[in-house]
Short mmCIF file of C-alpha atoms in Angstrom, two decimals:
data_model
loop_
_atom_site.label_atom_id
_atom_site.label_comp_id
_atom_site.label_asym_id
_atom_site.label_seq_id
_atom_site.Cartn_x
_atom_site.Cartn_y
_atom_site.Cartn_z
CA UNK A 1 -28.01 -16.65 23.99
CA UNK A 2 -30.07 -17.30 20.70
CA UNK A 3 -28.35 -17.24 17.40
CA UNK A 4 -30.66 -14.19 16.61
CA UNK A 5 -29.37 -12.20 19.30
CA UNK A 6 -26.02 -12.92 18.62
CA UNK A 7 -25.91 -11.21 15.41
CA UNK A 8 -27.62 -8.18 17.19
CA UNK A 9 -25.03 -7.89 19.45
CA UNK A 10 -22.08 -8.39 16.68
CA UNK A 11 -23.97 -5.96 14.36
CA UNK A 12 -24.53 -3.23 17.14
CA UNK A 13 -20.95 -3.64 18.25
CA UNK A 14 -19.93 -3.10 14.59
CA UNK A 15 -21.91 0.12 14.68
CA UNK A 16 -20.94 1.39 17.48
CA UNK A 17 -16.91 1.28 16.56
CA UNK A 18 -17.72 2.73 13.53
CA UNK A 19 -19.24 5.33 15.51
CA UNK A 20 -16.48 5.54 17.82
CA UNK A 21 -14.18 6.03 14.29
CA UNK A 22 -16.34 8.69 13.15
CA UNK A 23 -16.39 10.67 15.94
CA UNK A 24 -12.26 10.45 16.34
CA UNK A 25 -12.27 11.38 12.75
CA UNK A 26 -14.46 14.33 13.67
CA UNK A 27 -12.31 15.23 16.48
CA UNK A 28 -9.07 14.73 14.86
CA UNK A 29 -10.34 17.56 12.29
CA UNK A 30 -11.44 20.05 14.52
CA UNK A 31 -7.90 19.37 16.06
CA UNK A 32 -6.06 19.96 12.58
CA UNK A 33 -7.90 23.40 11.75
CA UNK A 34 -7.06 24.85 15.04
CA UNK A 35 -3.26 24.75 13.27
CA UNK A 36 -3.52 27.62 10.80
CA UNK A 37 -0.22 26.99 9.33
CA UNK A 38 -1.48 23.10 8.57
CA UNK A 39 -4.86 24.71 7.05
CA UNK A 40 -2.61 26.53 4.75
CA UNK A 41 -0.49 24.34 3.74
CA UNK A 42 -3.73 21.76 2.91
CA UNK A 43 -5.12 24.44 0.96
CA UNK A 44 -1.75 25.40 -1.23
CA UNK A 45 -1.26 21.56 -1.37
CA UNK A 46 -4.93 21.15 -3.09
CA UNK A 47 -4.32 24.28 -5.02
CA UNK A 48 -1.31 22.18 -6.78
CA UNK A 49 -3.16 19.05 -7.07
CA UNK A 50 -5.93 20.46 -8.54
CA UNK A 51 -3.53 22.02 -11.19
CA UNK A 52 -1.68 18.71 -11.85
CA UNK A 53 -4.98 16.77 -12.38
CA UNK A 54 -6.45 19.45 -15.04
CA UNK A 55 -3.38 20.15 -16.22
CA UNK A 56 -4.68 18.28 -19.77
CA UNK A 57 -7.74 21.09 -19.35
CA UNK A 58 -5.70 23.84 -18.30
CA UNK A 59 -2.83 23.86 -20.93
CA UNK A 60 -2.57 22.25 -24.34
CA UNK A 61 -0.06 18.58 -24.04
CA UNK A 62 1.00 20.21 -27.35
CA UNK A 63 3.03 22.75 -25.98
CA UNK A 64 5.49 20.67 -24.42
CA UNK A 65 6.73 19.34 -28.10
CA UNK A 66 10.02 21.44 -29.24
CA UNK A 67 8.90 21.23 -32.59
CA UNK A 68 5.85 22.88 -32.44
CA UNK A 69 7.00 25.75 -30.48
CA UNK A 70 5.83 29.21 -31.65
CA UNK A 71 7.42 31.76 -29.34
CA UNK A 72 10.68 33.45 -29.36
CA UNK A 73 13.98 31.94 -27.42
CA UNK A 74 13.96 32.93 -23.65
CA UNK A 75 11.12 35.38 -24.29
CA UNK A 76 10.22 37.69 -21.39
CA UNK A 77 6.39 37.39 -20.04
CA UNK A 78 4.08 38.90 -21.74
CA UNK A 79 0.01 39.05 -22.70
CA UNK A 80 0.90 36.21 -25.25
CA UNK A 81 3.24 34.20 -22.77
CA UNK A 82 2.63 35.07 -19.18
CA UNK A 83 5.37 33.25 -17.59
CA UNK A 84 7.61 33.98 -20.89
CA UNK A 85 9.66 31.34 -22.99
CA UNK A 86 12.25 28.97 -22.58
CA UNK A 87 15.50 28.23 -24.52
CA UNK A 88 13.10 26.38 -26.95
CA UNK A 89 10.39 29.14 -27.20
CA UNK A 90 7.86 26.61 -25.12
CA UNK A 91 5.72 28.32 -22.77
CA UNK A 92 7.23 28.51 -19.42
CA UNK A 93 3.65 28.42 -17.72
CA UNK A 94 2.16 25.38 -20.00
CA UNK A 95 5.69 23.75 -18.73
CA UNK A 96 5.22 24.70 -15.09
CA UNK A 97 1.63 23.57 -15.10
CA UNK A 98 2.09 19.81 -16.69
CA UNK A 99 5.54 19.81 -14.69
CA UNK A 100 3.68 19.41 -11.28
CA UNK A 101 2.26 16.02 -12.62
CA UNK A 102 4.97 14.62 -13.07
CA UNK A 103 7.37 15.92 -9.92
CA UNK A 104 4.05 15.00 -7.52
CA UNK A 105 3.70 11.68 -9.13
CA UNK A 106 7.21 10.96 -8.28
CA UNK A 107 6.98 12.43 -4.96
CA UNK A 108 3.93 9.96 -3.80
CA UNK A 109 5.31 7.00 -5.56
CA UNK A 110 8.70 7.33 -3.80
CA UNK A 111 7.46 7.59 -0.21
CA UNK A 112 4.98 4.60 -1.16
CA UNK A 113 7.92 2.77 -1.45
CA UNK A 114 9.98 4.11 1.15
CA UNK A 115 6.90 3.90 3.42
CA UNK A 116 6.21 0.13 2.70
CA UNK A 117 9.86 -0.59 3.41
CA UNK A 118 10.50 1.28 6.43
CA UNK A 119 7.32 -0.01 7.92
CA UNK A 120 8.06 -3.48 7.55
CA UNK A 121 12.02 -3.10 8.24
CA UNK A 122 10.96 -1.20 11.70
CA UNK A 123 8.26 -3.27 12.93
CA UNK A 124 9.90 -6.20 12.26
CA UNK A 125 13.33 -5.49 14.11
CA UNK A 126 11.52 -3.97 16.71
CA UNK A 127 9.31 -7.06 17.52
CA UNK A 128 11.38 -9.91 17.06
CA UNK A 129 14.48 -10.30 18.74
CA UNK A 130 17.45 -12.24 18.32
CA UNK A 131 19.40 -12.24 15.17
CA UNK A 132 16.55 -11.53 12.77
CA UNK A 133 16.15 -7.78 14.41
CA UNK A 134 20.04 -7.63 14.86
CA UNK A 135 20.26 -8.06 11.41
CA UNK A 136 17.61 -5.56 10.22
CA UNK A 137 18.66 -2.84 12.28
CA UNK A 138 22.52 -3.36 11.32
CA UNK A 139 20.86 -3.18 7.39
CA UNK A 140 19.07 0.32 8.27
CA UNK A 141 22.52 1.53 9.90
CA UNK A 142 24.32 0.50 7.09
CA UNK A 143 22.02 2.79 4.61
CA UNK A 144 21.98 5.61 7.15
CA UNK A 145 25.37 6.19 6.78
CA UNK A 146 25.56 6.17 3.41
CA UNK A 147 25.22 9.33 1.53
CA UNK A 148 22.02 9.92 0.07
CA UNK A 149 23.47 11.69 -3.44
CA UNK A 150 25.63 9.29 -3.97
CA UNK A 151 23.82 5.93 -3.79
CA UNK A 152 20.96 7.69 -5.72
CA UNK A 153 23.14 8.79 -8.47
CA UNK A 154 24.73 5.55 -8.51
CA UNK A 155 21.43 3.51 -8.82
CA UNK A 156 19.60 6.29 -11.06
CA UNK A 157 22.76 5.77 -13.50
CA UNK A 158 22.15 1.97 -13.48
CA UNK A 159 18.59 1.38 -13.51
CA UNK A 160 18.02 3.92 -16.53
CA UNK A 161 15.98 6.92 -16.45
CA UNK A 162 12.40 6.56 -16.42
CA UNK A 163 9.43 7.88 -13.96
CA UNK A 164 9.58 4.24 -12.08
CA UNK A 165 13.18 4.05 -11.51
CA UNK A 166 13.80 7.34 -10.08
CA UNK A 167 10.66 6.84 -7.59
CA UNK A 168 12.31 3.52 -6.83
CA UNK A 169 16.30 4.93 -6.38
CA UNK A 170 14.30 7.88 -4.14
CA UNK A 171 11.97 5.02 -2.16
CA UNK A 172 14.46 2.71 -1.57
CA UNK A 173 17.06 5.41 -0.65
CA UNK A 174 15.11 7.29 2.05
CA UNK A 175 13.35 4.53 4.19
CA UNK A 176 15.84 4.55 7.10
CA UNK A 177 14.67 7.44 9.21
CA UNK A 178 10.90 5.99 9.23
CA UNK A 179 11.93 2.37 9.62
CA UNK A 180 14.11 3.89 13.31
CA UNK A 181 11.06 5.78 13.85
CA UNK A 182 8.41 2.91 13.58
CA UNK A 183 11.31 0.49 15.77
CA UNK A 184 11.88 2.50 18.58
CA UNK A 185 8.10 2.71 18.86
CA UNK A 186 7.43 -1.16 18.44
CA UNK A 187 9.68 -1.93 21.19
CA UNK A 188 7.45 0.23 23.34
CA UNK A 189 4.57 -1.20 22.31
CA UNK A 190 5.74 -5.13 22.56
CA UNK A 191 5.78 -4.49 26.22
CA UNK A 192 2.56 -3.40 26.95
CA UNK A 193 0.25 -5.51 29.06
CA UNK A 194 -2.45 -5.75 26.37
CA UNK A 195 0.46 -7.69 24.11
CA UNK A 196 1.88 -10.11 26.85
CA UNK A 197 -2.26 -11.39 27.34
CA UNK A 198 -3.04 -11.61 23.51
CA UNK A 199 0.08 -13.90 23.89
CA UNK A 200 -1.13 -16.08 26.48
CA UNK A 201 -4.01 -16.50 25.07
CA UNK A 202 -2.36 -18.18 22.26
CA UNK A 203 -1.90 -15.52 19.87
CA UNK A 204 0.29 -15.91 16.79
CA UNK A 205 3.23 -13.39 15.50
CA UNK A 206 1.02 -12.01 12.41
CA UNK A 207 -1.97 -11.89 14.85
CA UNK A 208 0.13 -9.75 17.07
CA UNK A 209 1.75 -7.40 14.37
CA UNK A 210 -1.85 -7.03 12.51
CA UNK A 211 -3.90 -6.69 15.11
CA UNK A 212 -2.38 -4.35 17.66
CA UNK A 213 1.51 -3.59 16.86
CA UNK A 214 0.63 -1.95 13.25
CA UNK A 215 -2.49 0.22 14.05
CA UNK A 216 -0.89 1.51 16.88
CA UNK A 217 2.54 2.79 15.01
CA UNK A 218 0.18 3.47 11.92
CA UNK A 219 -0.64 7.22 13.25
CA UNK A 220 3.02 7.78 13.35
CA UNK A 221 3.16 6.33 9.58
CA UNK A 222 1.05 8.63 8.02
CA UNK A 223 2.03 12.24 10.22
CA UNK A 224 5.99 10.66 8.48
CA UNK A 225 4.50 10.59 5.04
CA UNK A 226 4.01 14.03 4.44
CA UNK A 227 7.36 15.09 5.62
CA UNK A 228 8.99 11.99 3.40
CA UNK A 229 6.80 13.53 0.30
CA UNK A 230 8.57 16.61 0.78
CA UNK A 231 11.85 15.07 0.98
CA UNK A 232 11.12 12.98 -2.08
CA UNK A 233 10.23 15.99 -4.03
CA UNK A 234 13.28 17.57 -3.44
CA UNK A 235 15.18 14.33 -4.10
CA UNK A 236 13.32 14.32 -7.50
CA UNK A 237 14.01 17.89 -8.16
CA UNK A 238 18.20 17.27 -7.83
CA UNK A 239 18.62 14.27 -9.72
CA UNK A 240 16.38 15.69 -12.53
CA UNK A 241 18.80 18.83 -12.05
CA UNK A 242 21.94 16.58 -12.41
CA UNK A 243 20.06 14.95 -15.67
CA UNK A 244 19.29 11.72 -14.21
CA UNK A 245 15.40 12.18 -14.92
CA UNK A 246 13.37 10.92 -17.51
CA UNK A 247 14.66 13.01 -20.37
CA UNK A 248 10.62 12.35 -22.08
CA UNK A 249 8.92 14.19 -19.45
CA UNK A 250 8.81 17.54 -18.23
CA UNK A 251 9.01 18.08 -14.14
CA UNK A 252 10.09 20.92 -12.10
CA UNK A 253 13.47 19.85 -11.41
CA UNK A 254 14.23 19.05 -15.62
CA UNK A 255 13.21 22.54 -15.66
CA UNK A 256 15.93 24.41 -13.15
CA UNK A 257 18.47 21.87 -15.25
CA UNK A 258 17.27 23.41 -18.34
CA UNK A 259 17.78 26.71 -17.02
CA UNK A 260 20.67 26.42 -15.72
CA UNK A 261 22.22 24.62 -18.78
CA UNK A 262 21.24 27.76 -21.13
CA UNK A 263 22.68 29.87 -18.13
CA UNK A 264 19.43 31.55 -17.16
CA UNK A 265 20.94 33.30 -14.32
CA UNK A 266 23.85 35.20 -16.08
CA UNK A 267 21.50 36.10 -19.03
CA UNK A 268 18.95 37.65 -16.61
CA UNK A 269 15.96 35.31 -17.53
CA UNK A 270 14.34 34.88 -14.57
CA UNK A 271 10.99 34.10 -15.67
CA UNK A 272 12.97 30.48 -16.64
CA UNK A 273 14.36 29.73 -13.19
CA UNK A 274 11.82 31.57 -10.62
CA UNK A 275 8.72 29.79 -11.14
CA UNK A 276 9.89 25.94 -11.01
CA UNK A 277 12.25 26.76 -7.86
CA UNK A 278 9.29 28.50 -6.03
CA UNK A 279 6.79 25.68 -7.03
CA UNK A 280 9.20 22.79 -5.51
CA UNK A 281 9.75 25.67 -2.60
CA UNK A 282 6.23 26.26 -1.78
CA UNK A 283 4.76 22.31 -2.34
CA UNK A 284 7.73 21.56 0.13
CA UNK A 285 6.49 24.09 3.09
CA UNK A 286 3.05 23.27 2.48
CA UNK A 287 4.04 19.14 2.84
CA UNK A 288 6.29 20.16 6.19
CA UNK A 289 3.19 22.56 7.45
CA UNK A 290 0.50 19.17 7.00
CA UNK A 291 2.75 16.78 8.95
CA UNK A 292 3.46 19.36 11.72
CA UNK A 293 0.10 19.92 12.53
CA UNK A 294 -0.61 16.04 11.88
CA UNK A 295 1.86 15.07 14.29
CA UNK A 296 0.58 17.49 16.84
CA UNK A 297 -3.01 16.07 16.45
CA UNK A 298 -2.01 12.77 16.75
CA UNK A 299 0.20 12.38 19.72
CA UNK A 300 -1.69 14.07 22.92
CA UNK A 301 1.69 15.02 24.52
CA UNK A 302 2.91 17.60 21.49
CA UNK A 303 -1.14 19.18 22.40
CA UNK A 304 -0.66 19.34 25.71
CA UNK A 305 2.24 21.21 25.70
CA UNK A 306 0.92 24.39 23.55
#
């Protein structure tokens, strides 16, 4: 074969597996809007995304300051304020609306992190064995049964509160369940036939975990992530409500603390404490609803059984 039509061949090949990627994309689509639920939760999802990224268009960065407050304490809605006041006469809506920046930003950052870690931790025990896996999985048993709460309160009070460190107390806190879940699938997949003759053939441990372990647990990766958002949200949303956010930014979860502090519930301001709760509430379902219908398009078994 000529030199010529050896790049023909590599350069057709290359088009026809992106082809092949296209069309699975394509298919895996059609599969996902067949789930109503998962359309709607996509579509409240980008509905809160959009609002966090125009949130400078939306609502003036001004009326987060205290001092330049203009309404009345804990004022109910109205034309002027239509989600009412706080305890500092802010507007409750300008609050809400630059709040989802932050509690989103925090949400994504934290499962990065958790993500990374319980993808390496999982693949790693899973495929080697000996004392190196031994040792992994007796780390991810040792931080399962460890309280959540706790060890994040404990690490949020040490590290300081900022942004970064409670994405990293949430990341590094709630890797365990994905790095069992990637595992238990590695050791399936280190038996497979495919494996044992990319072996003999002289393959290499990186090769190995590159090339054929990691894109086939990477489906189950990303159907995790958006139920891990939605945990990390949550997880945001009670430290900030025990006062272990960052006390220089406003999220959802420094607002329920606020509200309860000034006792919003016994003083019948409801405008204060309704809208944050539902936000984290509804972001939540919507996250749950997306990796739900994810998981169902990506593993053939969960679609043959509807």
């Amino acid at each position: 074969m000529s030199a010529g039509a050896g790049v023909e061949a590599g350069a057709s090949a290359a088009q026809l597996a992106r082809r092949r990627r296209a069309e699975s994309r394509r298919r895996g689509w059609r599969e996902f809007r067949r789930h109503r639920s998962g359309v709607a939760g996509l579509v409240v999802l980008g509905a809160f995304v959009l609002l966090a990224l125009l949130a400078p268009v939306i609502a003036d960065a001004e009326g987060l300051s205290v001092t330049r407050a203009q309404g009345g304490v804990l004022q109910p809605p109205s034309t002027t304020y239509l989600l009412g006041t706080d305890d500092n006469g802010r507007s409750v809506l300008t609050l809400l609306i630059w709040g989802a920046r932050v509690s989103l930003l925090v949400g994504l950052l934290a499962t990065v992190i958790s993500m990374v870690i319980g993808t390496l931790v999982g693949l790693l025990s899973g495929y080697f064995g000996g004392w190196p896996g031994a040792l992994l999985f007796r780390l991810t048993e040792w931080f399962l049964v460890i309280p959540f709460l706790p060890l994040a309160i404990v690490l949020a009070s040490v590290l300081g509160r900022s942004l970064l460190n409670i994405a990293l107390v949430i990341g590094v806190t709630s890797w365990t369940s994905t790095a069992l879940l990637i595992r238990s699938q590695t050791l399936s997949i280190k038996e497979r036939a495919y494996l044992e003759r990319a072996r003999g053939l002289g393959a290499g441990h990186l090769h190995l975990l590159r090339r054929h372990v990691l894109p086939n647990v990477a489906p189950l990766v990303f159907a995790n992530t958006t139920l891990t958002v939605a945990v990390a949200i949550l997880a945001e949303t009670t430290l900030s409500f025990l006062g272990l956010g960052d006390p220089t930014r406003v999220s959802w979860g420094s607002m329920l603390e606020d509200a309860f502090r000034v006792g919003a519930i016994t003083t019948g301001s409801w405008w204060f404490i309704v809208p944050p709760g539902l936000c984290v509430v509804l972001v939540v379902l919507s996250f749950t609803l997306i990796g739900q219908a994810l998981e169902s398009v990506l593993d053939p078994r969960l679609r043959e059984r509807r």
